[in-house]
PDB file of N, CA, C and O in Angstrom:
ATOM      1  N   MET A 150      32.767  33.848   2.282  1.00  0.00           N
ATOM      2  CA  MET A 150      31.627  33.037   2.663  1.00  0.00           C
ATOM      3  C   MET A 150      32.137  31.882   3.521  1.00  0.00           C
ATOM      4  O   MET A 150      32.996  31.125   3.114  1.00  0.00           O
ATOM      5  N   ASP A 151      31.576  31.792   4.700  1.00  0.00           N
ATOM      6  CA  ASP A 151      32.025  30.794   5.675  1.00  0.00           C
ATOM      7  C   ASP A 151      31.069  29.590   5.660  1.00  0.00           C
ATOM      8  O   ASP A 151      29.861  29.749   5.573  1.00  0.00           O
ATOM      9  N   ILE A 152      31.633  28.387   5.747  1.00  0.00           N
ATOM     10  CA  ILE A 152      30.829  27.161   5.749  1.00  0.00           C
ATOM     11  C   ILE A 152      30.392  26.883   7.185  1.00  0.00           C
ATOM     12  O   ILE A 152      31.216  26.854   8.095  1.00  0.00           O
ATOM     13  N   ASN A 153      29.101  26.655   7.361  1.00  0.00           N
ATOM     14  CA  ASN A 153      28.581  26.344   8.673  1.00  0.00           C
ATOM     15  C   ASN A 153      28.528  24.818   8.821  1.00  0.00           C
ATOM     16  O   ASN A 153      27.597  24.155   8.354  1.00  0.00           O
ATOM     17  N   TRP A 154      29.550  24.263   9.444  1.00  0.00           N
ATOM     18  CA  TRP A 154      29.689  22.810   9.553  1.00  0.00           C
ATOM     19  C   TRP A 154      28.632  22.183  10.454  1.00  0.00           C
ATOM     20  O   TRP A 154      28.277  21.014  10.285  1.00  0.00           O
ATOM     21  N   ASN A 155      28.120  22.943  11.408  1.00  0.00           N
ATOM     22  CA  ASN A 155      27.077  22.415  12.289  1.00  0.00           C
ATOM     23  C   ASN A 155      25.810  22.078  11.503  1.00  0.00           C
ATOM     24  O   ASN A 155      25.214  21.005  11.696  1.00  0.00           O
ATOM     25  N   ILE A 156      25.391  22.981  10.637  1.00  0.00           N
ATOM     26  CA  ILE A 156      24.184  22.748   9.849  1.00  0.00           C
ATOM     27  C   ILE A 156      24.403  21.600   8.869  1.00  0.00           C
ATOM     28  O   ILE A 156      23.530  20.744   8.694  1.00  0.00           O
ATOM     29  N   ILE A 157      25.556  21.544   8.238  1.00  0.00           N
ATOM     30  CA  ILE A 157      25.864  20.460   7.309  1.00  0.00           C
ATOM     31  C   ILE A 157      25.868  19.122   8.046  1.00  0.00           C
ATOM     32  O   ILE A 157      25.360  18.114   7.545  1.00  0.00           O
ATOM     33  N   GLY A 158      26.410  19.081   9.238  1.00  0.00           N
ATOM     34  CA  GLY A 158      26.439  17.848  10.032  1.00  0.00           C
ATOM     35  C   GLY A 158      25.040  17.383  10.416  1.00  0.00           C
ATOM     36  O   GLY A 158      24.727  16.195  10.323  1.00  0.00           O
ATOM     37  N   VAL A 159      24.202  18.321  10.847  1.00  0.00           N
ATOM     38  CA  VAL A 159      22.834  17.979  11.234  1.00  0.00           C
ATOM     39  C   VAL A 159      22.061  17.453  10.025  1.00  0.00           C
ATOM     40  O   VAL A 159      21.349  16.441  10.109  1.00  0.00           O
ATOM     41  N   VAL A 160      22.190  18.104   8.896  1.00  0.00           N
ATOM     42  CA  VAL A 160      21.495  17.676   7.682  1.00  0.00           C
ATOM     43  C   VAL A 160      21.993  16.290   7.253  1.00  0.00           C
ATOM     44  O   VAL A 160      21.200  15.424   6.874  1.00  0.00           O
ATOM     45  N   ALA A 161      23.295  16.044   7.336  1.00  0.00           N
ATOM     46  CA  ALA A 161      23.852  14.741   6.954  1.00  0.00           C
ATOM     47  C   ALA A 161      23.321  13.639   7.870  1.00  0.00           C
ATOM     48  O   ALA A 161      22.964  12.550   7.397  1.00  0.00           O
ATOM     49  N   ILE A 162      23.245  13.905   9.163  1.00  0.00           N
ATOM     50  CA  ILE A 162      22.717  12.915  10.112  1.00  0.00           C
ATOM     51  C   ILE A 162      21.243  12.638   9.817  1.00  0.00           C
ATOM     52  O   ILE A 162      20.808  11.479   9.830  1.00  0.00           O
ATOM     53  N   LEU A 163      20.462  13.671   9.538  1.00  0.00           N
ATOM     54  CA  LEU A 163      19.053  13.485   9.209  1.00  0.00           C
ATOM     55  C   LEU A 163      18.878  12.669   7.926  1.00  0.00           C
ATOM     56  O   LEU A 163      17.992  11.814   7.846  1.00  0.00           O
ATOM     57  N   VAL A 164      19.721  12.900   6.951  1.00  0.00           N
ATOM     58  CA  VAL A 164      19.646  12.139   5.701  1.00  0.00           C
ATOM     59  C   VAL A 164      19.967  10.670   5.955  1.00  0.00           C
ATOM     60  O   VAL A 164      19.283   9.779   5.446  1.00  0.00           O
ATOM     61  N   VAL A 165      20.979  10.396   6.757  1.00  0.00           N
ATOM     62  CA  VAL A 165      21.343   9.013   7.071  1.00  0.00           C
ATOM     63  C   VAL A 165      20.201   8.322   7.814  1.00  0.00           C
ATOM     64  O   VAL A 165      19.843   7.177   7.514  1.00  0.00           O
ATOM     65  N   ILE A 166      19.594   8.997   8.777  1.00  0.00           N
ATOM     66  CA  ILE A 166      18.472   8.425   9.527  1.00  0.00           C
ATOM     67  C   ILE A 166      17.299   8.148   8.589  1.00  0.00           C
ATOM     68  O   ILE A 166      16.667   7.092   8.666  1.00  0.00           O
ATOM     69  N   LEU A 167      17.011   9.067   7.685  1.00  0.00           N
ATOM     70  CA  LEU A 167      15.923   8.883   6.735  1.00  0.00           C
ATOM     71  C   LEU A 167      16.171   7.678   5.823  1.00  0.00           C
ATOM     72  O   LEU A 167      15.270   6.878   5.579  1.00  0.00           O
ATOM     73  N   VAL A 168      17.399   7.517   5.355  1.00  0.00           N
ATOM     74  CA  VAL A 168      17.734   6.378   4.494  1.00  0.00           C
ATOM     75  C   VAL A 168      17.592   5.069   5.260  1.00  0.00           C
ATOM     76  O   VAL A 168      17.026   4.096   4.751  1.00  0.00           O
ATOM     77  N   VAL A 169      18.073   5.014   6.499  1.00  0.00           N
ATOM     78  CA  VAL A 169      17.991   3.793   7.299  1.00  0.00           C
ATOM     79  C   VAL A 169      16.531   3.425   7.565  1.00  0.00           C
ATOM     80  O   VAL A 169      16.138   2.259   7.436  1.00  0.00           O
ATOM     81  N   LEU A 170      15.716   4.393   7.940  1.00  0.00           N
ATOM     82  CA  LEU A 170      14.304   4.116   8.205  1.00  0.00           C
ATOM     83  C   LEU A 170      13.572   3.659   6.947  1.00  0.00           C
ATOM     84  O   LEU A 170      12.736   2.755   7.004  1.00  0.00           O
ATOM     85  N   THR A 171      13.896   4.244   5.815  1.00  0.00           N
ATOM     86  CA  THR A 171      13.269   3.839   4.556  1.00  0.00           C
ATOM     87  C   THR A 171      13.650   2.408   4.197  1.00  0.00           C
ATOM     88  O   THR A 171      12.791   1.620   3.771  1.00  0.00           O
ATOM     89  N   ILE A 172      14.897   2.052   4.366  1.00  0.00           N
ATOM     90  CA  ILE A 172      15.351   0.689   4.066  1.00  0.00           C
ATOM     91  C   ILE A 172      14.666  -0.316   4.985  1.00  0.00           C
ATOM     92  O   ILE A 172      14.206  -1.370   4.534  1.00  0.00           O
ATOM     93  N   ARG A 173      14.565  -0.003   6.273  1.00  0.00           N
ATOM     94  CA  ARG A 173      13.908  -0.913   7.218  1.00  0.00           C
ATOM     95  C   ARG A 173      12.434  -1.111   6.859  1.00  0.00           C
ATOM     96  O   ARG A 173      11.917  -2.234   6.879  1.00  0.00           O
ATOM     97  N   LYS A 174      11.745  -0.025   6.512  1.00  0.00           N
ATOM     98  CA  LYS A 174      10.331  -0.123   6.151  1.00  0.00           C
ATOM     99  C   LYS A 174      10.165  -0.955   4.887  1.00  0.00           C
ATOM    100  O   LYS A 174       9.258  -1.783   4.796  1.00  0.00           O
ATOM    101  N   ASN A 175      11.030  -0.756   3.911  1.00  0.00           N
ATOM    102  CA  ASN A 175      10.935  -1.516   2.674  1.00  0.00           C
ATOM    103  C   ASN A 175      11.193  -2.999   2.915  1.00  0.00           C
ATOM    104  O   ASN A 175      10.558  -3.847   2.287  1.00  0.00           O
ATOM    105  N   LEU A 176      12.111  -3.339   3.804  1.00  0.00           N
ATOM    106  CA  LEU A 176      12.369  -4.742   4.104  1.00  0.00           C
ATOM    107  C   LEU A 176      11.163  -5.390   4.777  1.00  0.00           C
ATOM    108  O   LEU A 176      10.825  -6.537   4.484  1.00  0.00           O
ATOM    109  N   LYS A 177      10.501  -4.659   5.684  1.00  0.00           N
ATOM    110  CA  LYS A 177       9.300  -5.184   6.332  1.00  0.00           C
ATOM    111  C   LYS A 177       8.186  -5.393   5.308  1.00  0.00           C
ATOM    112  O   LYS A 177       7.514  -6.418   5.315  1.00  0.00           O
ATOM    113  N   GLU A 178       7.998  -4.420   4.426  1.00  0.00           N
ATOM    114  CA  GLU A 178       6.959  -4.533   3.404  1.00  0.00           C
ATOM    115  C   GLU A 178       7.283  -5.669   2.433  1.00  0.00           C
ATOM    116  O   GLU A 178       6.385  -6.376   1.989  1.00  0.00           O
ATOM    117  N   LYS A 179       8.545  -5.852   2.117  1.00  0.00           N
ATOM    118  CA  LYS A 179       8.949  -6.939   1.224  1.00  0.00           C
ATOM    119  C   LYS A 179       8.640  -8.288   1.862  1.00  0.00           C
ATOM    120  O   LYS A 179       8.141  -9.202   1.201  1.00  0.00           O
ATOM    121  N   LYS A 180       8.909  -8.411   3.151  1.00  0.00           N
ATOM    122  CA  LYS A 180       8.642  -9.662   3.862  1.00  0.00           C
ATOM    123  C   LYS A 180       7.134  -9.938   3.906  1.00  0.00           C
ATOM    124  O   LYS A 180       6.695 -11.063   3.691  1.00  0.00           O
ATOM    125  N   LYS A 181       6.331  -8.905   4.159  1.00  0.00           N
ATOM    126  CA  LYS A 181       4.875  -9.066   4.184  1.00  0.00           C
ATOM    127  C   LYS A 181       4.361  -9.493   2.810  1.00  0.00           C
ATOM    128  O   LYS A 181       3.526 -10.385   2.692  1.00  0.00           O
ATOM    129  N   LEU A 182       4.854  -8.846   1.765  1.00  0.00           N
ATOM    130  CA  LEU A 182       4.414  -9.167   0.415  1.00  0.00           C
ATOM    131  C   LEU A 182       4.828 -10.580   0.024  1.00  0.00           C
ATOM    132  O   LEU A 182       4.050 -11.318  -0.585  1.00  0.00           O
ATOM    133  N   GLU A 183       6.040 -10.967   0.395  1.00  0.00           N
ATOM    134  CA  GLU A 183       6.517 -12.315   0.089  1.00  0.00           C
ATOM    135  C   GLU A 183       5.650 -13.366   0.777  1.00  0.00           C
ATOM    136  O   GLU A 183       5.269 -14.362   0.164  1.00  0.00           O
ATOM    137  N   ASN A 184       5.320 -13.141   2.038  1.00  0.00           N
ATOM    138  CA  ASN A 184       4.445 -14.074   2.755  1.00  0.00           C
ATOM    139  C   ASN A 184       3.053 -14.111   2.140  1.00  0.00           C
ATOM    140  O   ASN A 184       2.456 -15.182   2.015  1.00  0.00           O
ATOM    141  N   LEU A 185       2.540 -12.963   1.748  1.00  0.00           N
ATOM    142  CA  LEU A 185       1.226 -12.909   1.126  1.00  0.00           C
ATOM    143  C   LEU A 185       1.215 -13.683  -0.188  1.00  0.00           C
ATOM    144  O   LEU A 185       0.313 -14.477  -0.450  1.00  0.00           O
ATOM    145  N   LEU A 186       2.221 -13.470  -1.014  1.00  0.00           N
ATOM    146  CA  LEU A 186       2.261 -14.151  -2.308  1.00  0.00           C
ATOM    147  C   LEU A 186       2.514 -15.645  -2.158  1.00  0.00           C
ATOM    148  O   LEU A 186       2.006 -16.441  -2.951  1.00  0.00           O
ATOM    149  N   ASN A 187       3.273 -16.042  -1.170  1.00  0.00           N
ATOM    150  CA  ASN A 187       3.536 -17.463  -0.959  1.00  0.00           C
ATOM    151  C   ASN A 187       2.315 -18.199  -0.419  1.00  0.00           C
ATOM    152  O   ASN A 187       2.150 -19.388  -0.667  1.00  0.00           O
ATOM    153  N   ASN A 188       1.448 -17.523   0.297  1.00  0.00           N
ATOM    154  CA  ASN A 188       0.301 -18.176   0.928  1.00  0.00           C
ATOM    155  C   ASN A 188      -1.025 -17.808   0.279  1.00  0.00           C
ATOM    156  O   ASN A 188      -2.080 -18.167   0.790  1.00  0.00           O
ATOM    157  N   ASP A 189      -1.008 -17.133  -0.854  1.00  0.00           N
ATOM    158  CA  ASP A 189      -2.234 -16.622  -1.447  1.00  0.00           C
ATOM    159  C   ASP A 189      -2.788 -17.518  -2.555  1.00  0.00           C
ATOM    160  O   ASP A 189      -3.746 -17.174  -3.203  1.00  0.00           O
ATOM    161  N   PHE A 190      -2.206 -18.650  -2.792  1.00  0.00           N
ATOM    162  CA  PHE A 190      -2.708 -19.515  -3.848  1.00  0.00           C
ATOM    163  C   PHE A 190      -3.808 -20.407  -3.300  1.00  0.00           C
ATOM    164  O   PHE A 190      -3.862 -20.712  -2.128  1.00  0.00           O
ATOM    165  N   LYS A 191      -4.698 -20.802  -4.188  1.00  0.00           N
ATOM    166  CA  LYS A 191      -5.790 -21.674  -3.780  1.00  0.00           C
ATOM    167  C   LYS A 191      -5.307 -23.114  -3.800  1.00  0.00           C
ATOM    168  O   LYS A 191      -4.837 -23.604  -4.819  1.00  0.00           O
ATOM    169  N   LYS A 192      -5.419 -23.760  -2.689  1.00  0.00           N
ATOM    170  CA  LYS A 192      -4.994 -25.146  -2.588  1.00  0.00           C
ATOM    171  C   LYS A 192      -6.083 -26.047  -3.168  1.00  0.00           C
ATOM    172  O   LYS A 192      -7.264 -25.804  -2.966  1.00  0.00           O
ATOM    173  N   GLU A 193      -5.639 -27.065  -3.885  1.00  0.00           N
ATOM    174  CA  GLU A 193      -6.590 -27.994  -4.467  1.00  0.00           C
ATOM    175  C   GLU A 193      -7.208 -28.844  -3.372  1.00  0.00           C
ATOM    176  O   GLU A 193      -6.525 -29.295  -2.461  1.00  0.00           O
ATOM    177  N   GLU A 194      -8.495 -29.023  -3.503  1.00  0.00           N
ATOM    178  CA  GLU A 194      -9.169 -29.880  -2.541  1.00  0.00           C
ATOM    179  C   GLU A 194      -8.934 -31.329  -2.942  1.00  0.00           C
ATOM    180  O   GLU A 194      -9.091 -31.702  -4.103  1.00  0.00           O
ATOM    181  N   LYS A 195      -8.545 -32.122  -2.003  1.00  0.00           N
ATOM    182  CA  LYS A 195      -8.323 -33.531  -2.283  1.00  0.00           C
ATOM    183  C   LYS A 195      -9.667 -34.251  -2.217  1.00  0.00           C
ATOM    184  O   LYS A 195     -10.392 -34.142  -1.240  1.00  0.00           O
ATOM    185  N   THR A 196      -9.948 -34.964  -3.270  1.00  0.00           N
ATOM    186  CA  THR A 196     -11.196 -35.714  -3.295  1.00  0.00           C
ATOM    187  C   THR A 196     -10.864 -37.198  -3.237  1.00  0.00           C
ATOM    188  O   THR A 196      -9.862 -37.650  -3.783  1.00  0.00           O
ATOM    189  N   ASP A 197     -11.709 -37.919  -2.573  1.00  0.00           N
ATOM    190  CA  ASP A 197     -11.525 -39.367  -2.494  1.00  0.00           C
ATOM    191  C   ASP A 197     -11.944 -39.993  -3.818  1.00  0.00           C
ATOM    192  O   ASP A 197     -13.011 -39.699  -4.351  1.00  0.00           O
ATOM    193  N   VAL A 198     -11.080 -40.832  -4.335  1.00  0.00           N
ATOM    194  CA  VAL A 198     -11.366 -41.485  -5.608  1.00  0.00           C
ATOM    195  C   VAL A 198     -11.948 -42.860  -5.327  1.00  0.00           C
ATOM    196  O   VAL A 198     -11.377 -43.662  -4.589  1.00  0.00           O
ATOM    197  N   ASP A 199     -13.107 -43.109  -5.933  1.00  0.00           N
ATOM    198  CA  ASP A 199     -13.750 -44.411  -5.793  1.00  0.00           C
ATOM    199  C   ASP A 199     -13.178 -45.332  -6.863  1.00  0.00           C
ATOM    200  O   ASP A 199     -13.273 -45.056  -8.068  1.00  0.00           O
ATOM    201  N   ALA A 200     -12.568 -46.400  -6.460  1.00  0.00           N
ATOM    202  CA  ALA A 200     -11.907 -47.300  -7.394  1.00  0.00           C
ATOM    203  C   ALA A 200     -12.901 -47.971  -8.328  1.00  0.00           C
ATOM    204  O   ALA A 200     -12.550 -48.354  -9.452  1.00  0.00           O
ATOM    205  N   GLU A 201     -14.139 -48.094  -7.924  1.00  0.00           N
ATOM    206  CA  GLU A 201     -15.135 -48.772  -8.750  1.00  0.00           C
ATOM    207  C   GLU A 201     -15.807 -47.837  -9.747  1.00  0.00           C
ATOM    208  O   GLU A 201     -16.484 -48.289 -10.657  1.00  0.00           O
ATOM    209  N   ASP A 202     -15.612 -46.543  -9.597  1.00  0.00           N
ATOM    210  CA  ASP A 202     -16.263 -45.579 -10.477  1.00  0.00           C
ATOM    211  C   ASP A 202     -15.333 -45.276 -11.645  1.00  0.00           C
ATOM    212  O   ASP A 202     -14.255 -44.715 -11.486  1.00  0.00           O
ATOM    213  N   SER A 203     -15.741 -45.617 -12.873  1.00  0.00           N
ATOM    214  CA  SER A 203     -14.875 -45.424 -14.031  1.00  0.00           C
ATOM    215  C   SER A 203     -14.822 -43.966 -14.465  1.00  0.00           C
ATOM    216  O   SER A 203     -13.953 -43.582 -15.237  1.00  0.00           O
ATOM    217  N   ALA A 204     -15.691 -43.105 -13.983  1.00  0.00           N
ATOM    218  CA  ALA A 204     -15.680 -41.681 -14.343  1.00  0.00           C
ATOM    219  C   ALA A 204     -14.516 -40.952 -13.707  1.00  0.00           C
ATOM    220  O   ALA A 204     -14.123 -39.880 -14.158  1.00  0.00           O
ATOM    221  N   ASN A 205     -13.922 -41.513 -12.653  1.00  0.00           N
ATOM    222  CA  ASN A 205     -12.813 -40.868 -11.965  1.00  0.00           C
ATOM    223  C   ASN A 205     -11.475 -41.179 -12.622  1.00  0.00           C
ATOM    224  O   ASN A 205     -10.454 -40.654 -12.203  1.00  0.00           O
ATOM    225  N   GLU A 206     -11.452 -42.006 -13.656  1.00  0.00           N
ATOM    226  CA  GLU A 206     -10.196 -42.344 -14.296  1.00  0.00           C
ATOM    227  C   GLU A 206      -9.709 -41.164 -15.124  1.00  0.00           C
ATOM    228  O   GLU A 206     -10.479 -40.448 -15.711  1.00  0.00           O
ATOM    229  N   LYS A 207      -8.414 -41.012 -15.127  1.00  0.00           N
ATOM    230  CA  LYS A 207      -7.837 -39.891 -15.899  1.00  0.00           C
ATOM    231  C   LYS A 207      -6.950 -40.427 -16.982  1.00  0.00           C
ATOM    232  O   LYS A 207      -6.322 -41.407 -16.903  1.00  0.00           O
TER     233      LYS A 207
END
């Protein structure tokens, strides 16, 4: 039984390309998710406190 090195080489190159593309896609998705989670919180609205109003005291 003879080993066909051409087919093994082509398959190895395809596997390497697939791994590289998967890693790149995952890094892009990770960056998108990180930005989404960092900017997805509700910011508190700043309200003006009236110094004469005792209901605003905490």
